[in-house]
Amino acid sequence: MPELPEVETIVRGLQDNCGVRVKNIEILRKDIIRRYDFAVNLLEGQRVKQIQRRGKYMVFAFARRHHLIVHLGMSGRLYSLPETAKANEKHVHMIMHLDKHKKIVYQDARRFGGIWLVHDLDDFFCRMGVEPLGKDFTPEYLAQTLAGRRTAIKNLLLNQRLICGIGNIYADEALFKAGIRPQRPASSLAPPEIESLWQAIRQVLNEGIAARGTTFRDYRDENNQAGTFQHHLAVYGKKGSACICCGSPIIVDTIGGRSSHYCETCQK
Ligand SMILES: [Zn+2]
């Protein structure tokens, strides 16, 4: 599933569409629109004002509080093409035709993602936690969030209402970098461990962005190209491989229904 670095890569890559006018929007599969605060044709003729990321969501902002929000779910892709190129792949559900002979294509084989047409962004995102690369995510915030919570630290990192944008890949990588086992109760982390985890989270997310995201199967960037962070992973997807630090085999355990990859020697 695309996580913060993948979504951020796409958003940055699509920035040159800001200021460009929407000619029309083709909806090829109606139920891909999860919410209609307004009719999609009201966006026709409007210019894209801003393209931003919030958690794992992408927000296209237009005038008069019109927002088109995209979530990629498990297998979604959002990429731009020259207008003349044929988007002939299967599972294309939306095509946003733009001036300057371009179009933005939304494709999603498994359809866990979707599109929301929303007026009130604050309301839409009211339950979303802090941005881990933003200024509100401090070691103190992380310490407060962990305090008194007996849930496994891995589960806590995946809770989008506390910290948004982190999924299975970057949670496992951050816990490895911080030397913390994913099963540890959140409240059991000592202050130096919390500081290490805070730093590790920001580091793995920034490295993921620098590598243009992680592609195992479906994720593609704004040009429909694979990312490269899969070549730099230490534990995620490495079951049985030798740990890059100590050589012990990487273990997989199911925590909160999600597979967690870690090193029993390096992570305490
Ligand atoms: Zn190790």
GROMACS .gro file of C-alpha atoms and ligand atoms in nm:
model
  269
    1MET     CA    1   0.000   0.000   0.000
    2PRO     CA    2   0.134   0.345  -0.082
    3GLU     CA    3   0.243   0.524   0.236
    4LEU     CA    4   0.358   0.879   0.304
    5PRO     CA    5   0.677   0.868   0.090
    6GLU     CA    6   0.494   0.724  -0.211
    7VAL     CA    7   0.208   0.975  -0.189
    8GLU     CA    8   0.450   1.263  -0.129
    9THR     CA    9   0.651   1.158  -0.437
   10ILE     CA   10   0.341   1.171  -0.655
   11VAL     CA   11   0.224   1.504  -0.510
   12ARG     CA   12   0.564   1.666  -0.569
   13GLY     CA   13   0.577   1.522  -0.918
   14LEU     CA   14   0.236   1.665  -1.007
   15GLN     CA   15   0.311   2.019  -0.882
   16ASP     CA   16   0.366   2.156  -1.232
   17ASN     CA   17  -0.009   2.111  -1.289
   18CYS     CA   18  -0.087   2.389  -1.041
   19GLY     CA   19  -0.241   2.680  -1.229
   20VAL     CA   20  -0.346   2.457  -1.517
   21ARG     CA   21  -0.714   2.455  -1.619
   22VAL     CA   22  -0.927   2.141  -1.608
   23LYS     CA   23  -1.104   2.080  -1.939
   24ASN     CA   24  -1.320   1.794  -1.822
   25ILE     CA   25  -1.319   1.496  -1.592
   26GLU     CA   26  -1.418   1.154  -1.719
   27ILE     CA   27  -1.552   0.920  -1.453
   28LEU     CA   28  -1.534   0.570  -1.601
   29ARG     CA   29  -1.658   0.395  -1.289
   30LYS     CA   30  -1.913   0.586  -1.084
   31ASP     CA   31  -1.866   0.410  -0.751
   32ILE     CA   32  -1.501   0.520  -0.736
   33ILE     CA   33  -1.639   0.855  -0.614
   34ARG     CA   34  -1.695   0.795  -0.244
   35ARG     CA   35  -1.854   1.129  -0.160
   36TYR     CA   36  -2.019   1.406  -0.359
   37ASP     CA   37  -2.044   1.744  -0.183
   38PHE     CA   38  -2.078   1.889  -0.537
   39ALA     CA   39  -2.110   1.761  -0.893
   40VAL     CA   40  -1.782   1.669  -1.058
   41ASN     CA   41  -1.859   1.884  -1.364
   42LEU     CA   42  -1.834   2.197  -1.143
   43LEU     CA   43  -1.456   2.149  -1.165
   44GLU     CA   44  -1.459   2.185  -1.542
   45GLY     CA   45  -1.305   2.515  -1.648
   46GLN     CA   46  -1.147   2.566  -1.304
   47ARG     CA   47  -0.774   2.594  -1.249
   48VAL     CA   48  -0.592   2.362  -1.009
   49LYS     CA   49  -0.490   2.595  -0.725
   50GLN     CA   50  -0.289   2.358  -0.510
   51ILE     CA   51  -0.190   1.993  -0.491
   52GLN     CA   52  -0.107   1.878  -0.140
   53ARG     CA   53  -0.063   1.565   0.067
   54ARG     CA   54  -0.236   1.495   0.399
   55GLY     CA   55  -0.144   1.157   0.548
   56LYS     CA   56  -0.190   0.912   0.262
   57TYR     CA   57  -0.439   1.139   0.084
   58MET     CA   58  -0.379   1.374  -0.210
   59VAL     CA   59  -0.582   1.694  -0.224
   60PHE     CA   60  -0.643   1.890  -0.544
   61ALA     CA   61  -0.773   2.231  -0.434
   62PHE     CA   62  -0.981   2.454  -0.663
   63ALA     CA   63  -1.156   2.788  -0.611
   64ARG     CA   64  -1.477   2.816  -0.402
   65ARG     CA   65  -1.380   2.540  -0.157
   66HIS     CA   66  -1.390   2.268  -0.416
   67HIS     CA   67  -1.152   1.983  -0.336
   68LEU     CA   68  -1.091   1.659  -0.518
   69ILE     CA   69  -0.930   1.413  -0.277
   70VAL     CA   70  -0.763   1.088  -0.387
   71HIS     CA   71  -0.658   0.788  -0.176
   72LEU     CA   72  -0.468   0.511  -0.352
   73GLY     CA   73  -0.585   0.230  -0.124
   74MET     CA   74  -0.385  -0.088  -0.191
   75SER     CA   75  -0.319  -0.074  -0.561
   76GLY     CA   76  -0.411   0.275  -0.686
   77ARG     CA   77  -0.196   0.482  -0.921
   78LEU     CA   78  -0.224   0.847  -1.014
   79TYR     CA   79  -0.004   0.965  -1.299
   80SER     CA   80   0.008   1.217  -1.578
   81LEU     CA   81   0.029   1.148  -1.948
   82PRO     CA   82   0.041   1.359  -2.262
   83GLU     CA   83  -0.317   1.399  -2.390
   84THR     CA   84  -0.223   1.204  -2.703
   85ALA     CA   85  -0.100   0.900  -2.507
   86LYS     CA   86  -0.353   0.625  -2.472
   87ALA     CA   87  -0.439   0.524  -2.114
   88ASN     CA   88  -0.513   0.175  -2.232
   89GLU     CA   89  -0.434  -0.010  -1.912
   90LYS     CA   90  -0.715  -0.186  -1.735
   91HIS     CA   91  -0.885  -0.043  -1.429
   92VAL     CA   92  -0.867   0.326  -1.525
   93HIS     CA   93  -1.153   0.487  -1.331
   94MET     CA   94  -1.095   0.862  -1.378
   95ILE     CA   95  -0.921   1.080  -1.636
   96MET     CA   96  -0.875   1.450  -1.563
   97HIS     CA   97  -0.817   1.623  -1.897
   98LEU     CA   98  -0.611   1.941  -1.859
   99ASP     CA   99  -0.506   2.229  -2.077
  100LYS     CA  100  -0.147   2.209  -2.207
  101HIS     CA  101  -0.229   1.874  -2.369
  102LYS     CA  102  -0.203   1.672  -2.049
  103LYS     CA  103  -0.420   1.439  -1.850
  104ILE     CA  104  -0.405   1.285  -1.505
  105VAL     CA  105  -0.515   0.924  -1.485
  106TYR     CA  106  -0.645   0.738  -1.179
  107GLN     CA  107  -0.621   0.362  -1.199
  108ASP     CA  108  -0.696   0.109  -0.924
  109ALA     CA  109  -0.726  -0.266  -0.982
  110ARG     CA  110  -0.849  -0.360  -0.635
  111ARG     CA  111  -1.053  -0.045  -0.568
  112PHE     CA  112  -0.972  -0.004  -0.200
  113GLY     CA  113  -0.890   0.355  -0.289
  114GLY     CA  114  -1.126   0.623  -0.407
  115ILE     CA  115  -1.207   0.984  -0.484
  116TRP     CA  116  -1.394   1.229  -0.260
  117LEU     CA  117  -1.543   1.561  -0.375
  118VAL     CA  118  -1.534   1.767  -0.059
  119HIS     CA  119  -1.598   2.127   0.049
  120ASP     CA  120  -1.479   2.124   0.410
  121LEU     CA  121  -1.124   1.988   0.438
  122ASP     CA  122  -1.097   2.046   0.814
  123ASP     CA  123  -1.405   1.833   0.867
  124PHE     CA  124  -1.282   1.562   0.628
  125PHE     CA  125  -0.946   1.535   0.807
  126CYS     CA  126  -1.070   1.606   1.161
  127ARG     CA  127  -0.971   1.263   1.291
  128MET     CA  128  -0.630   1.250   1.129
  129GLY     CA  129  -0.320   1.253   1.349
  130VAL     CA  130  -0.011   1.470   1.317
  131GLU     CA  131   0.212   1.471   1.011
  132PRO     CA  132   0.533   1.287   1.106
  133LEU     CA  133   0.745   1.523   0.894
  134GLY     CA  134   0.564   1.831   1.023
  135LYS     CA  135   0.664   2.061   1.307
  136ASP     CA  136   0.398   1.924   1.546
  137PHE     CA  137   0.561   1.581   1.549
  138THR     CA  138   0.820   1.627   1.822
  139PRO     CA  139   0.984   1.376   2.060
  140GLU     CA  140   0.755   1.524   2.328
  141TYR     CA  141   0.445   1.458   2.116
  142LEU     CA  142   0.558   1.099   2.059
  143ALA     CA  143   0.628   1.053   2.433
  144GLN     CA  144   0.279   1.185   2.521
  145THR     CA  145   0.121   0.962   2.258
  146LEU     CA  146   0.294   0.651   2.391
  147ALA     CA  147   0.232   0.724   2.759
  148GLY     CA  148  -0.019   0.489   2.920
  149ARG     CA  149  -0.085   0.289   2.601
  150ARG     CA  150  -0.032  -0.082   2.634
  151THR     CA  151  -0.087  -0.154   2.266
  152ALA     CA  152   0.213  -0.287   2.068
  153ILE     CA  153   0.431  -0.001   1.941
  154LYS     CA  154   0.391  -0.135   1.587
  155ASN     CA  155   0.010  -0.099   1.607
  156LEU     CA  156   0.042   0.249   1.749
  157LEU     CA  157   0.262   0.361   1.459
  158LEU     CA  158  -0.005   0.240   1.215
  159ASN     CA  159  -0.286   0.430   1.392
  160GLN     CA  160  -0.362   0.714   1.148
  161ARG     CA  161  -0.551   0.905   1.419
  162LEU     CA  162  -0.229   0.949   1.617
  163ILE     CA  163   0.037   0.981   1.346
  164CYS     CA  164  -0.069   0.980   0.982
  165GLY     CA  165   0.101   0.842   0.673
  166ILE     CA  166   0.299   0.552   0.823
  167GLY     CA  167   0.212   0.201   0.703
  168ASN     CA  168   0.361  -0.145   0.740
  169ILE     CA  169   0.683  -0.089   0.544
  170TYR     CA  170   0.805   0.231   0.710
  171ALA     CA  171   0.686   0.122   1.057
  172ASP     CA  172   0.900  -0.195   1.035
  173GLU     CA  173   1.198  -0.002   0.898
  174ALA     CA  174   1.174   0.270   1.167
  175LEU     CA  175   1.150   0.014   1.449
  176PHE     CA  176   1.456  -0.168   1.314
  177LYS     CA  177   1.655   0.156   1.289
  178ALA     CA  178   1.555   0.247   1.646
  179GLY     CA  179   1.639  -0.105   1.776
  180ILE     CA  180   1.288  -0.161   1.917
  181ARG     CA  181   1.084  -0.480   1.883
  182PRO     CA  182   0.745  -0.427   1.723
  183GLN     CA  183   0.561  -0.618   2.000
  184ARG     CA  184   0.680  -0.389   2.282
  185PRO     CA  185   0.396  -0.216   2.470
  186ALA     CA  186   0.408   0.148   2.366
  187SER     CA  187   0.427   0.268   2.726
  188SER     CA  188   0.736   0.052   2.794
  189LEU     CA  189   0.968   0.265   2.578
  190ALA     CA  190   1.232   0.457   2.776
  191PRO     CA  191   1.295   0.826   2.689
  192PRO     CA  192   1.615   0.750   2.487
  193GLU     CA  193   1.421   0.487   2.288
  194ILE     CA  194   1.142   0.735   2.216
  195GLU     CA  195   1.399   0.986   2.093
  196SER     CA  196   1.560   0.719   1.869
  197LEU     CA  197   1.223   0.613   1.733
  198TRP     CA  198   1.124   0.975   1.659
  199GLN     CA  199   1.447   1.024   1.469
  200ALA     CA  200   1.417   0.686   1.289
  201ILE     CA  201   1.062   0.762   1.171
  202ARG     CA  202   1.167   1.091   1.015
  203GLN     CA  203   1.479   0.939   0.867
  204VAL     CA  204   1.311   0.641   0.696
  205LEU     CA  205   1.031   0.859   0.559
  206ASN     CA  206   1.279   1.111   0.419
  207GLU     CA  207   1.492   0.833   0.271
  208GLY     CA  208   1.179   0.682   0.118
  209ILE     CA  209   1.091   1.014  -0.045
  210ALA     CA  210   1.449   1.059  -0.170
  211ALA     CA  211   1.428   0.713  -0.331
  212ARG     CA  212   1.088   0.799  -0.487
  213GLY     CA  213   0.903   0.542  -0.278
  214THR     CA  214   0.894   0.164  -0.246
  215THR     CA  215   0.756  -0.057  -0.523
  216PHE     CA  216   0.673  -0.418  -0.447
  217ARG     CA  217   0.382  -0.459  -0.680
  218ASP     CA  218   0.148  -0.181  -0.767
  219TYR     CA  219   0.294   0.151  -0.658
  220ARG     CA  220   0.407   0.381  -0.940
  221ASP     CA  221   0.508   0.747  -0.929
  222GLU     CA  222   0.349   1.040  -1.115
  223ASN     CA  223   0.508   0.917  -1.438
  224ASN     CA  224   0.384   0.560  -1.384
  225GLN     CA  225   0.740   0.450  -1.299
  226ALA     CA  226   0.850   0.228  -1.008
  227GLY     CA  227   1.022   0.370  -0.698
  228THR     CA  228   1.361   0.244  -0.571
  229PHE     CA  229   1.341   0.227  -0.190
  230GLN     CA  230   1.273  -0.150  -0.208
  231HIS     CA  231   1.649  -0.181  -0.276
  232HIS     CA  232   1.732  -0.009   0.055
  233LEU     CA  233   1.499  -0.192   0.295
  234ALA     CA  234   1.662  -0.350   0.601
  235VAL     CA  235   1.382  -0.579   0.727
  236TYR     CA  236   1.051  -0.535   0.542
  237GLY     CA  237   0.996  -0.828   0.302
  238LYS     CA  238   1.330  -0.980   0.414
  239LYS     CA  239   1.202  -1.290   0.599
  240GLY     CA  240   1.490  -1.535   0.647
  241SER     CA  241   1.753  -1.299   0.503
  242ALA     CA  242   2.059  -1.212   0.710
  243CYS     CA  243   2.024  -0.895   0.917
  244ILE     CA  244   2.243  -0.620   0.769
  245CYS     CA  245   2.382  -0.545   1.116
  246CYS     CA  246   2.434  -0.883   1.287
  247GLY     CA  247   2.364  -1.156   1.029
  248SER     CA  248   2.077  -1.319   1.223
  249PRO     CA  249   1.778  -1.422   1.010
  250ILE     CA  250   1.499  -1.166   0.988
  251ILE     CA  251   1.183  -1.290   1.158
  252VAL     CA  252   0.819  -1.230   1.068
  253ASP     CA  253   0.547  -1.217   1.332
  254THR     CA  254   0.183  -1.117   1.301
  255ILE     CA  255   0.095  -0.820   1.520
  256GLY     CA  256  -0.253  -0.672   1.507
  257GLY     CA  257  -0.322  -0.874   1.191
  258ARG     CA  258  -0.023  -0.725   1.007
  259SER     CA  259   0.305  -0.902   0.934
  260SER     CA  260   0.597  -0.743   1.114
  261HIS     CA  261   0.957  -0.797   1.013
  262TYR     CA  262   1.238  -0.759   1.267
  263CYS     CA  263   1.573  -0.882   1.397
  264GLU     CA  264   1.559  -1.060   1.736
  265THR     CA  265   1.920  -0.969   1.806
  266CYS     CA  266   1.929  -0.602   1.710
  267GLN     CA  267   1.581  -0.509   1.834
  268LYS     CA  268   1.509  -0.521   2.209
  269ZN      ZN  269   2.036  -0.790   1.360
   0.00000   0.00000   0.00000
